[in-house]
């Protein structure tokens, strides 16, 4: 699959079939304009619950609601022609059990038109993933660091060093057996990510998990350098848009204060322009 292939929309079986082949390219998107850009180059646009922190200034993802995910999911869907949208299930929308998870996954899919959801958790979510996939809901799983568990984990630390690695492997195997079509591995050591990738028949999508994974995902605002103060080790910055925006806004403010903006070409004449003859 490549950015130049015909505009057949990507679906979960296409992503699953990329196991061991061309890397699966994933970025987050939360708005229509960003989805249009992601669509041109990526296989998957993840409407991550990171939207709460990135766009809404929340301190964690825990305050994100179903309504927010549906609103941003709809916006992203308007910008996609080829890439597949995956919508994150927010904290509190699926952990009670399979029925609650199905009800809310169906709301996300019906409310946005996206073909798949993502939820966090390994073996403990296997029953729920099996319930959803058996009822027509494709699930991308998410193991290793699971940001919705920040309070029980005590922070956003690397998960899976030493003996803990066996649990990450067991989690990944459990979500595969339950029917997930792919699994995000977040902030796990690269050797472990390689072992998990070799052990599974579904693609692993890494974020802070090294190069051995079947695909990679980043938060788009991180890789575009939208923040000056947030620089996780696992992010490569491909642009410094935050700095560029800061400079542009400073220039605008200076121009307005000095009455350099607007210029005559930005204003409308009192009389309408004459119509061309003929
Ligand atoms: O919410 C999100 O953006 C995510 C990615 C970091 C994988 O879950």
PDB file of C-alpha atoms and ligand atoms in Angstrom:
ATOM      1  CA  UNK A   1       0.000   0.000   0.000  1.00  0.00           C
ATOM      2  CA  UNK A   2       1.372   3.454  -0.786  1.00  0.00           C
ATOM      3  CA  UNK A   3       0.316   7.051  -0.934  1.00  0.00           C
ATOM      4  CA  UNK A   4       0.021   6.771  -4.718  1.00  0.00           C
ATOM      5  CA  UNK A   5      -2.329   3.770  -4.862  1.00  0.00           C
ATOM      6  CA  UNK A   6      -5.890   4.350  -6.164  1.00  0.00           C
ATOM      7  CA  UNK A   7      -8.432   5.936  -3.831  1.00  0.00           C
ATOM      8  CA  UNK A   8      -9.974   2.713  -2.557  1.00  0.00           C
ATOM      9  CA  UNK A   9     -10.719   3.375   1.105  1.00  0.00           C
ATOM     10  CA  UNK A  10      -8.536   1.417   3.515  1.00  0.00           C
ATOM     11  CA  UNK A  11     -10.428  -0.991   5.777  1.00  0.00           C
ATOM     12  CA  UNK A  12      -9.373  -3.072   8.804  1.00  0.00           C
ATOM     13  CA  UNK A  13      -8.628  -6.234   6.749  1.00  0.00           C
ATOM     14  CA  UNK A  14      -6.242  -4.174   4.577  1.00  0.00           C
ATOM     15  CA  UNK A  15      -4.326  -3.082   7.667  1.00  0.00           C
ATOM     16  CA  UNK A  16      -4.268  -6.633   9.011  1.00  0.00           C
ATOM     17  CA  UNK A  17      -2.908  -7.839   5.660  1.00  0.00           C
ATOM     18  CA  UNK A  18       0.037  -5.423   5.957  1.00  0.00           C
ATOM     19  CA  UNK A  19       1.568  -7.633   8.682  1.00  0.00           C
ATOM     20  CA  UNK A  20       5.252  -8.106   7.883  1.00  0.00           C
ATOM     21  CA  UNK A  21       4.991  -6.003   4.698  1.00  0.00           C
ATOM     22  CA  UNK A  22       5.171  -2.276   4.027  1.00  0.00           C
ATOM     23  CA  UNK A  23       5.067  -0.377   7.329  1.00  0.00           C
ATOM     24  CA  UNK A  24       1.633   0.856   8.404  1.00  0.00           C
ATOM     25  CA  UNK A  25       1.766   4.666   8.618  1.00  0.00           C
ATOM     26  CA  UNK A  26      -0.475   6.234  11.245  1.00  0.00           C
ATOM     27  CA  UNK A  27      -0.860   9.776  12.555  1.00  0.00           C
ATOM     28  CA  UNK A  28      -3.478  11.271  14.796  1.00  0.00           C
ATOM     29  CA  UNK A  29      -5.960  13.765  13.351  1.00  0.00           C
ATOM     30  CA  UNK A  30      -8.716  15.670  15.116  1.00  0.00           C
ATOM     31  CA  UNK A  31      -9.903  18.182  12.490  1.00  0.00           C
ATOM     32  CA  UNK A  32     -10.939  18.198   8.834  1.00  0.00           C
ATOM     33  CA  UNK A  33      -7.928  20.171   7.505  1.00  0.00           C
ATOM     34  CA  UNK A  34      -5.439  17.906   9.306  1.00  0.00           C
ATOM     35  CA  UNK A  35      -7.334  14.804   8.161  1.00  0.00           C
ATOM     36  CA  UNK A  36      -6.982  16.021   4.532  1.00  0.00           C
ATOM     37  CA  UNK A  37      -3.202  16.215   4.954  1.00  0.00           C
ATOM     38  CA  UNK A  38      -2.950  12.881   6.765  1.00  0.00           C
ATOM     39  CA  UNK A  39      -5.128  11.265   4.093  1.00  0.00           C
ATOM     40  CA  UNK A  40      -2.599  12.149   1.390  1.00  0.00           C
ATOM     41  CA  UNK A  41       0.234  10.216   3.021  1.00  0.00           C
ATOM     42  CA  UNK A  42      -0.949   7.816   5.727  1.00  0.00           C
ATOM     43  CA  UNK A  43      -2.879   4.559   5.960  1.00  0.00           C
ATOM     44  CA  UNK A  44      -4.722   5.378   9.184  1.00  0.00           C
ATOM     45  CA  UNK A  45      -5.924   8.626  10.787  1.00  0.00           C
ATOM     46  CA  UNK A  46      -6.275   7.941  14.488  1.00  0.00           C
ATOM     47  CA  UNK A  47      -8.824  10.153  16.222  1.00  0.00           C
ATOM     48  CA  UNK A  48      -7.003   9.650  19.510  1.00  0.00           C
ATOM     49  CA  UNK A  49      -8.337  10.665  22.882  1.00  0.00           C
ATOM     50  CA  UNK A  50      -5.072  12.628  23.035  1.00  0.00           C
ATOM     51  CA  UNK A  51      -7.365  15.285  21.503  1.00  0.00           C
ATOM     52  CA  UNK A  52      -8.276  16.187  25.082  1.00  0.00           C
ATOM     53  CA  UNK A  53      -4.701  17.182  25.899  1.00  0.00           C
ATOM     54  CA  UNK A  54      -3.649  18.429  22.458  1.00  0.00           C
ATOM     55  CA  UNK A  55      -6.645  20.573  21.471  1.00  0.00           C
ATOM     56  CA  UNK A  56      -8.589  21.082  24.697  1.00  0.00           C
ATOM     57  CA  UNK A  57      -5.750  21.697  27.172  1.00  0.00           C
ATOM     58  CA  UNK A  58      -6.765  18.862  29.514  1.00  0.00           C
ATOM     59  CA  UNK A  59      -4.121  17.537  31.934  1.00  0.00           C
ATOM     60  CA  UNK A  60      -4.728  13.913  30.848  1.00  0.00           C
ATOM     61  CA  UNK A  61      -7.048  11.957  28.539  1.00  0.00           C
ATOM     62  CA  UNK A  62      -9.374  11.027  31.414  1.00  0.00           C
ATOM     63  CA  UNK A  63     -11.818  13.902  30.889  1.00  0.00           C
ATOM     64  CA  UNK A  64     -12.515  13.142  27.238  1.00  0.00           C
ATOM     65  CA  UNK A  65     -16.193  12.387  26.508  1.00  0.00           C
ATOM     66  CA  UNK A  66     -18.074  10.363  23.913  1.00  0.00           C
ATOM     67  CA  UNK A  67     -19.489  13.624  22.541  1.00  0.00           C
ATOM     68  CA  UNK A  68     -15.964  14.986  21.961  1.00  0.00           C
ATOM     69  CA  UNK A  69     -14.911  11.802  20.160  1.00  0.00           C
ATOM     70  CA  UNK A  70     -18.015  11.883  17.940  1.00  0.00           C
ATOM     71  CA  UNK A  71     -17.540  15.568  17.108  1.00  0.00           C
ATOM     72  CA  UNK A  72     -13.858  15.169  16.214  1.00  0.00           C
ATOM     73  CA  UNK A  73     -14.521  11.813  14.504  1.00  0.00           C
ATOM     74  CA  UNK A  74     -17.084  13.460  12.208  1.00  0.00           C
ATOM     75  CA  UNK A  75     -14.690  16.292  11.421  1.00  0.00           C
ATOM     76  CA  UNK A  76     -11.931  13.832  10.502  1.00  0.00           C
ATOM     77  CA  UNK A  77     -14.223  11.712   8.350  1.00  0.00           C
ATOM     78  CA  UNK A  78     -15.047  14.801   6.250  1.00  0.00           C
ATOM     79  CA  UNK A  79     -11.355  15.065   5.357  1.00  0.00           C
ATOM     80  CA  UNK A  80     -10.653  11.440   4.415  1.00  0.00           C
ATOM     81  CA  UNK A  81     -10.920   9.782   1.028  1.00  0.00           C
ATOM     82  CA  UNK A  82      -8.505   6.869   1.350  1.00  0.00           C
ATOM     83  CA  UNK A  83      -7.031   6.571   4.842  1.00  0.00           C
ATOM     84  CA  UNK A  84      -9.010   4.704   7.477  1.00  0.00           C
ATOM     85  CA  UNK A  85     -10.251   6.482  10.575  1.00  0.00           C
ATOM     86  CA  UNK A  86      -9.950   4.723  13.918  1.00  0.00           C
ATOM     87  CA  UNK A  87     -11.795   6.354  16.822  1.00  0.00           C
ATOM     88  CA  UNK A  88     -10.523   6.012  20.382  1.00  0.00           C
ATOM     89  CA  UNK A  89     -13.049   4.838  22.964  1.00  0.00           C
ATOM     90  CA  UNK A  90     -12.770   7.369  25.801  1.00  0.00           C
ATOM     91  CA  UNK A  91     -12.134   6.479  29.447  1.00  0.00           C
ATOM     92  CA  UNK A  92     -15.300   5.174  31.110  1.00  0.00           C
ATOM     93  CA  UNK A  93     -17.035   4.217  27.862  1.00  0.00           C
ATOM     94  CA  UNK A  94     -16.054   0.516  27.727  1.00  0.00           C
ATOM     95  CA  UNK A  95     -14.463  -0.775  30.941  1.00  0.00           C
ATOM     96  CA  UNK A  96     -17.717  -1.863  32.658  1.00  0.00           C
ATOM     97  CA  UNK A  97     -18.141  -4.791  30.312  1.00  0.00           C
ATOM     98  CA  UNK A  98     -18.798  -5.992  26.772  1.00  0.00           C
ATOM     99  CA  UNK A  99     -22.373  -4.657  26.559  1.00  0.00           C
ATOM    100  CA  UNK A 100     -21.388  -1.138  27.585  1.00  0.00           C
ATOM    101  CA  UNK A 101     -18.447  -1.306  25.172  1.00  0.00           C
ATOM    102  CA  UNK A 102     -20.671  -2.447  22.303  1.00  0.00           C
ATOM    103  CA  UNK A 103     -23.263   0.252  22.964  1.00  0.00           C
ATOM    104  CA  UNK A 104     -20.619   2.993  22.889  1.00  0.00           C
ATOM    105  CA  UNK A 105     -18.593   1.526  20.003  1.00  0.00           C
ATOM    106  CA  UNK A 106     -21.821   1.421  17.980  1.00  0.00           C
ATOM    107  CA  UNK A 107     -22.468   5.080  18.876  1.00  0.00           C
ATOM    108  CA  UNK A 108     -18.973   6.039  17.707  1.00  0.00           C
ATOM    109  CA  UNK A 109     -19.270   4.110  14.455  1.00  0.00           C
ATOM    110  CA  UNK A 110     -22.854   5.194  13.681  1.00  0.00           C
ATOM    111  CA  UNK A 111     -22.175   8.773  14.772  1.00  0.00           C
ATOM    112  CA  UNK A 112     -19.007   9.255  12.730  1.00  0.00           C
ATOM    113  CA  UNK A 113     -19.003   6.728   9.890  1.00  0.00           C
ATOM    114  CA  UNK A 114     -15.547   5.483  10.951  1.00  0.00           C
ATOM    115  CA  UNK A 115     -15.037   1.752  10.418  1.00  0.00           C
ATOM    116  CA  UNK A 116     -13.073   0.914  13.586  1.00  0.00           C
ATOM    117  CA  UNK A 117     -12.444   1.793  17.225  1.00  0.00           C
ATOM    118  CA  UNK A 118      -9.409   1.583  19.500  1.00  0.00           C
ATOM    119  CA  UNK A 119      -9.463   0.721  23.178  1.00  0.00           C
ATOM    120  CA  UNK A 120      -6.774   0.369  25.826  1.00  0.00           C
ATOM    121  CA  UNK A 121      -5.934  -2.790  27.755  1.00  0.00           C
ATOM    122  CA  UNK A 122      -4.612  -6.295  27.121  1.00  0.00           C
ATOM    123  CA  UNK A 123      -5.782  -9.572  28.657  1.00  0.00           C
ATOM    124  CA  UNK A 124      -8.313  -7.788  30.870  1.00  0.00           C
ATOM    125  CA  UNK A 125     -10.076  -6.446  27.740  1.00  0.00           C
ATOM    126  CA  UNK A 126      -9.947  -9.693  25.731  1.00  0.00           C
ATOM    127  CA  UNK A 127     -13.546 -10.690  26.460  1.00  0.00           C
ATOM    128  CA  UNK A 128     -14.751  -7.241  25.409  1.00  0.00           C
ATOM    129  CA  UNK A 129     -12.682  -7.257  22.201  1.00  0.00           C
ATOM    130  CA  UNK A 130     -14.070 -10.707  21.305  1.00  0.00           C
ATOM    131  CA  UNK A 131     -17.623  -9.481  21.974  1.00  0.00           C
ATOM    132  CA  UNK A 132     -17.150  -6.424  19.752  1.00  0.00           C
ATOM    133  CA  UNK A 133     -15.430  -8.165  16.855  1.00  0.00           C
ATOM    134  CA  UNK A 134     -18.080 -10.920  16.833  1.00  0.00           C
ATOM    135  CA  UNK A 135     -20.701  -8.186  16.395  1.00  0.00           C
ATOM    136  CA  UNK A 136     -19.111  -6.284  13.539  1.00  0.00           C
ATOM    137  CA  UNK A 137     -16.900  -3.803  15.390  1.00  0.00           C
ATOM    138  CA  UNK A 138     -13.256  -3.956  14.242  1.00  0.00           C
ATOM    139  CA  UNK A 139     -10.959  -3.221  17.174  1.00  0.00           C
ATOM    140  CA  UNK A 140      -7.430  -1.844  17.278  1.00  0.00           C
ATOM    141  CA  UNK A 141      -6.023  -2.750  20.703  1.00  0.00           C
ATOM    142  CA  UNK A 142      -3.477  -0.753  22.743  1.00  0.00           C
ATOM    143  CA  UNK A 143      -1.037  -2.295  25.251  1.00  0.00           C
ATOM    144  CA  UNK A 144       2.153  -1.302  27.052  1.00  0.00           C
ATOM    145  CA  UNK A 145       1.712   2.227  28.373  1.00  0.00           C
ATOM    146  CA  UNK A 146      -2.015   2.893  28.400  1.00  0.00           C
ATOM    147  CA  UNK A 147      -2.505   6.609  29.138  1.00  0.00           C
ATOM    148  CA  UNK A 148      -6.023   6.127  30.537  1.00  0.00           C
ATOM    149  CA  UNK A 149      -4.392   4.110  33.373  1.00  0.00           C
ATOM    150  CA  UNK A 150      -2.068   6.995  34.317  1.00  0.00           C
ATOM    151  CA  UNK A 151      -3.355   7.177  37.879  1.00  0.00           C
ATOM    152  CA  UNK A 152      -2.972   3.464  38.660  1.00  0.00           C
ATOM    153  CA  UNK A 153       0.390   3.290  36.843  1.00  0.00           C
ATOM    154  CA  UNK A 154       1.632   6.425  38.612  1.00  0.00           C
ATOM    155  CA  UNK A 155       2.749   8.226  35.452  1.00  0.00           C
ATOM    156  CA  UNK A 156       3.733   7.764  31.830  1.00  0.00           C
ATOM    157  CA  UNK A 157       6.726   5.445  32.351  1.00  0.00           C
ATOM    158  CA  UNK A 158       8.233   2.820  30.016  1.00  0.00           C
ATOM    159  CA  UNK A 159       6.278  -0.434  30.424  1.00  0.00           C
ATOM    160  CA  UNK A 160       7.764  -3.922  29.995  1.00  0.00           C
ATOM    161  CA  UNK A 161      11.330  -3.818  31.295  1.00  0.00           C
ATOM    162  CA  UNK A 162      12.445  -7.017  33.050  1.00  0.00           C
ATOM    163  CA  UNK A 163       9.740  -9.447  34.179  1.00  0.00           C
ATOM    164  CA  UNK A 164       7.011  -6.993  33.182  1.00  0.00           C
ATOM    165  CA  UNK A 165       7.839  -7.827  29.552  1.00  0.00           C
ATOM    166  CA  UNK A 166       6.105 -11.202  29.819  1.00  0.00           C
ATOM    167  CA  UNK A 167       2.871  -9.453  30.798  1.00  0.00           C
ATOM    168  CA  UNK A 168       3.092  -7.142  27.765  1.00  0.00           C
ATOM    169  CA  UNK A 169       3.636 -10.164  25.508  1.00  0.00           C
ATOM    170  CA  UNK A 170       0.723 -11.993  27.152  1.00  0.00           C
ATOM    171  CA  UNK A 171      -1.468  -8.891  26.701  1.00  0.00           C
ATOM    172  CA  UNK A 172      -0.588  -8.657  23.026  1.00  0.00           C
ATOM    173  CA  UNK A 173      -1.274 -12.354  22.478  1.00  0.00           C
ATOM    174  CA  UNK A 174      -4.615 -12.019  24.307  1.00  0.00           C
ATOM    175  CA  UNK A 175      -5.873  -9.145  22.137  1.00  0.00           C
ATOM    176  CA  UNK A 176      -4.768 -10.967  18.991  1.00  0.00           C
ATOM    177  CA  UNK A 177      -6.641 -14.126  20.078  1.00  0.00           C
ATOM    178  CA  UNK A 178      -9.690 -11.986  20.873  1.00  0.00           C
ATOM    179  CA  UNK A 179      -9.807 -10.735  17.268  1.00  0.00           C
ATOM    180  CA  UNK A 180      -8.108  -7.317  17.256  1.00  0.00           C
ATOM    181  CA  UNK A 181      -6.947  -6.433  13.724  1.00  0.00           C
ATOM    182  CA  UNK A 182      -3.871  -4.529  14.990  1.00  0.00           C
ATOM    183  CA  UNK A 183      -2.328  -3.509  18.294  1.00  0.00           C
ATOM    184  CA  UNK A 184      -0.640  -0.290  19.392  1.00  0.00           C
ATOM    185  CA  UNK A 185       2.501  -0.854  21.499  1.00  0.00           C
ATOM    186  CA  UNK A 186       3.164   2.313  23.471  1.00  0.00           C
ATOM    187  CA  UNK A 187       6.447   3.094  25.240  1.00  0.00           C
ATOM    188  CA  UNK A 188       7.763  -0.472  25.500  1.00  0.00           C
ATOM    189  CA  UNK A 189      11.486  -1.357  25.180  1.00  0.00           C
ATOM    190  CA  UNK A 190      12.516  -1.989  21.573  1.00  0.00           C
ATOM    191  CA  UNK A 191      13.719  -5.578  22.160  1.00  0.00           C
ATOM    192  CA  UNK A 192      10.377  -6.495  23.676  1.00  0.00           C
ATOM    193  CA  UNK A 193       8.516  -4.760  20.823  1.00  0.00           C
ATOM    194  CA  UNK A 194      10.538  -6.913  18.408  1.00  0.00           C
ATOM    195  CA  UNK A 195       9.591 -10.083  20.300  1.00  0.00           C
ATOM    196  CA  UNK A 196       5.917  -9.120  20.347  1.00  0.00           C
ATOM    197  CA  UNK A 197       5.987  -8.251  16.643  1.00  0.00           C
ATOM    198  CA  UNK A 198       7.581 -11.620  15.800  1.00  0.00           C
ATOM    199  CA  UNK A 199       5.076 -13.486  17.967  1.00  0.00           C
ATOM    200  CA  UNK A 200       1.878 -11.961  16.544  1.00  0.00           C
ATOM    201  CA  UNK A 201       0.079 -12.467  13.241  1.00  0.00           C
ATOM    202  CA  UNK A 202      -1.478  -8.971  13.427  1.00  0.00           C
ATOM    203  CA  UNK A 203       0.434  -5.711  12.856  1.00  0.00           C
ATOM    204  CA  UNK A 204       2.029  -3.977  15.817  1.00  0.00           C
ATOM    205  CA  UNK A 205       1.887  -0.192  15.601  1.00  0.00           C
ATOM    206  CA  UNK A 206       4.608   1.355  17.728  1.00  0.00           C
ATOM    207  CA  UNK A 207       4.821   4.669  19.525  1.00  0.00           C
ATOM    208  CA  UNK A 208       8.031   4.850  21.514  1.00  0.00           C
ATOM    209  CA  UNK A 209       8.556   1.145  20.776  1.00  0.00           C
ATOM    210  CA  UNK A 210      11.463   1.209  18.297  1.00  0.00           C
ATOM    211  CA  UNK A 211      11.806   0.265  14.662  1.00  0.00           C
ATOM    212  CA  UNK A 212      10.865  -3.416  14.744  1.00  0.00           C
ATOM    213  CA  UNK A 213       7.111  -2.783  14.814  1.00  0.00           C
ATOM    214  CA  UNK A 214       4.949  -3.323  11.723  1.00  0.00           C
ATOM    215  CA  UNK A 215       3.936   0.336  11.732  1.00  0.00           C
ATOM    216  CA  UNK A 216       4.380   3.622  13.556  1.00  0.00           C
ATOM    217  CA  UNK A 217       2.022   6.184  15.055  1.00  0.00           C
ATOM    218  CA  UNK A 218       2.726   9.668  16.402  1.00  0.00           C
ATOM    219  CA  UNK A 219       0.564  12.478  17.676  1.00  0.00           C
ATOM    220  CA  UNK A 220       0.573  14.826  14.698  1.00  0.00           C
ATOM    221  CA  UNK A 221       0.980  18.000  16.754  1.00  0.00           C
ATOM    222  CA  UNK A 222       4.090  16.505  18.408  1.00  0.00           C
ATOM    223  CA  UNK A 223       5.838  15.678  15.129  1.00  0.00           C
ATOM    224  CA  UNK A 224       4.899  19.085  13.687  1.00  0.00           C
ATOM    225  CA  UNK A 225       6.480  20.836  16.677  1.00  0.00           C
ATOM    226  CA  UNK A 226       3.317  22.639  17.747  1.00  0.00           C
ATOM    227  CA  UNK A 227       4.465  22.701  21.387  1.00  0.00           C
ATOM    228  CA  UNK A 228       7.656  24.330  22.552  1.00  0.00           C
ATOM    229  CA  UNK A 229       7.770  22.685  25.996  1.00  0.00           C
ATOM    230  CA  UNK A 230       6.774  19.065  25.226  1.00  0.00           C
ATOM    231  CA  UNK A 231       9.534  16.924  23.693  1.00  0.00           C
ATOM    232  CA  UNK A 232       9.105  13.208  24.346  1.00  0.00           C
ATOM    233  CA  UNK A 233      12.226  11.134  23.498  1.00  0.00           C
ATOM    234  CA  UNK A 234      10.310   9.015  20.984  1.00  0.00           C
ATOM    235  CA  UNK A 235       9.143  11.921  18.803  1.00  0.00           C
ATOM    236  CA  UNK A 236      11.103  13.182  15.809  1.00  0.00           C
ATOM    237  CA  UNK A 237      10.113  16.758  15.000  1.00  0.00           C
ATOM    238  CA  UNK A 238       9.581  17.178  11.269  1.00  0.00           C
ATOM    239  CA  UNK A 239       8.698  20.871  11.581  1.00  0.00           C
ATOM    240  CA  UNK A 240       8.637  23.698  14.108  1.00  0.00           C
ATOM    241  CA  UNK A 241       5.128  24.970  13.428  1.00  0.00           C
ATOM    242  CA  UNK A 242       4.698  26.249  16.971  1.00  0.00           C
ATOM    243  CA  UNK A 243       7.651  28.614  16.532  1.00  0.00           C
ATOM    244  CA  UNK A 244       6.456  29.649  13.061  1.00  0.00           C
ATOM    245  CA  UNK A 245       2.953  30.371  14.403  1.00  0.00           C
ATOM    246  CA  UNK A 246       4.376  32.347  17.328  1.00  0.00           C
ATOM    247  CA  UNK A 247       6.450  34.503  14.968  1.00  0.00           C
ATOM    248  CA  UNK A 248       3.475  35.050  12.645  1.00  0.00           C
ATOM    249  CA  UNK A 249       1.137  36.057  15.481  1.00  0.00           C
ATOM    250  CA  UNK A 250       3.772  38.405  16.913  1.00  0.00           C
ATOM    251  CA  UNK A 251       4.158  40.041  13.477  1.00  0.00           C
ATOM    252  CA  UNK A 252       0.375  40.409  13.089  1.00  0.00           C
ATOM    253  CA  UNK A 253       0.050  42.015  16.532  1.00  0.00           C
ATOM    254  CA  UNK A 254       2.914  44.411  15.735  1.00  0.00           C
ATOM    255  CA  UNK A 255       1.372  45.288  12.344  1.00  0.00           C
ATOM    256  CA  UNK A 256      -2.049  46.012  13.856  1.00  0.00           C
ATOM    257  CA  UNK A 257      -0.524  48.151  16.608  1.00  0.00           C
ATOM    258  CA  UNK A 258       1.582  50.076  14.068  1.00  0.00           C
ATOM    259  CA  UNK A 259      -1.421  50.372  11.676  1.00  0.00           C
ATOM    260  CA  UNK A 260       0.506  48.467   8.965  1.00  0.00           C
ATOM    261  CA  UNK A 261      -2.374  45.984   8.690  1.00  0.00           C
ATOM    262  CA  UNK A 262      -4.794  46.057   6.956  1.00  0.00           C
ATOM    263  CA  UNK A 263      -3.205  47.576   3.840  1.00  0.00           C
ATOM    264  CA  UNK A 264      -5.300  49.126   1.018  1.00  0.00           C
ATOM    265  CA  UNK A 265      -5.405  45.768  -0.838  1.00  0.00           C
ATOM    266  CA  UNK A 266      -7.178  44.156   2.107  1.00  0.00           C
ATOM    267  CA  UNK A 267     -10.015  46.719   2.118  1.00  0.00           C
ATOM    268  CA  UNK A 268     -13.200  47.050   0.029  1.00  0.00           C
ATOM    269  CA  UNK A 269     -13.916  50.167  -2.054  1.00  0.00           C
ATOM    270  CA  UNK A 270     -17.092  52.147  -1.249  1.00  0.00           C
ATOM    271  CA  UNK A 271     -18.379  51.669  -4.804  1.00  0.00           C
ATOM    272  CA  UNK A 272     -18.594  48.127  -6.307  1.00  0.00           C
ATOM    273  CA  UNK A 273     -15.964  47.445  -8.996  1.00  0.00           C
ATOM    274  CA  UNK A 274     -17.099  48.257 -12.541  1.00  0.00           C
ATOM    275  CA  UNK A 275     -18.292  45.206 -14.540  1.00  0.00           C
ATOM    276  CA  UNK A 276     -16.144  44.369 -17.573  1.00  0.00           C
ATOM    277  CA  UNK A 277     -17.845  45.502 -20.796  1.00  0.00           C
ATOM    278  CA  UNK A 278     -19.478  42.815 -23.007  1.00  0.00           C
TER     279      UNK A 278
HETATM  280  O1  LIG B   1      -4.755   9.011  21.823  1.00  0.00           O
HETATM  281  C1  LIG B   1      -3.777   8.820  21.075  1.00  0.00           C
HETATM  282  O2  LIG B   1      -3.319   9.717  20.365  1.00  0.00           O
HETATM  283  C2  LIG B   1      -3.164   7.504  21.072  1.00  0.00           C
HETATM  284  C3  LIG B   1      -1.849   7.366  20.385  1.00  0.00           C
HETATM  285  C4  LIG B   1      -0.806   8.010  21.186  1.00  0.00           C
HETATM  286  C5  LIG B   1      -1.540   5.944  20.078  1.00  0.00           C
HETATM  287  O3  LIG B   1      -3.702   6.590  21.619  1.00  0.00           O
END
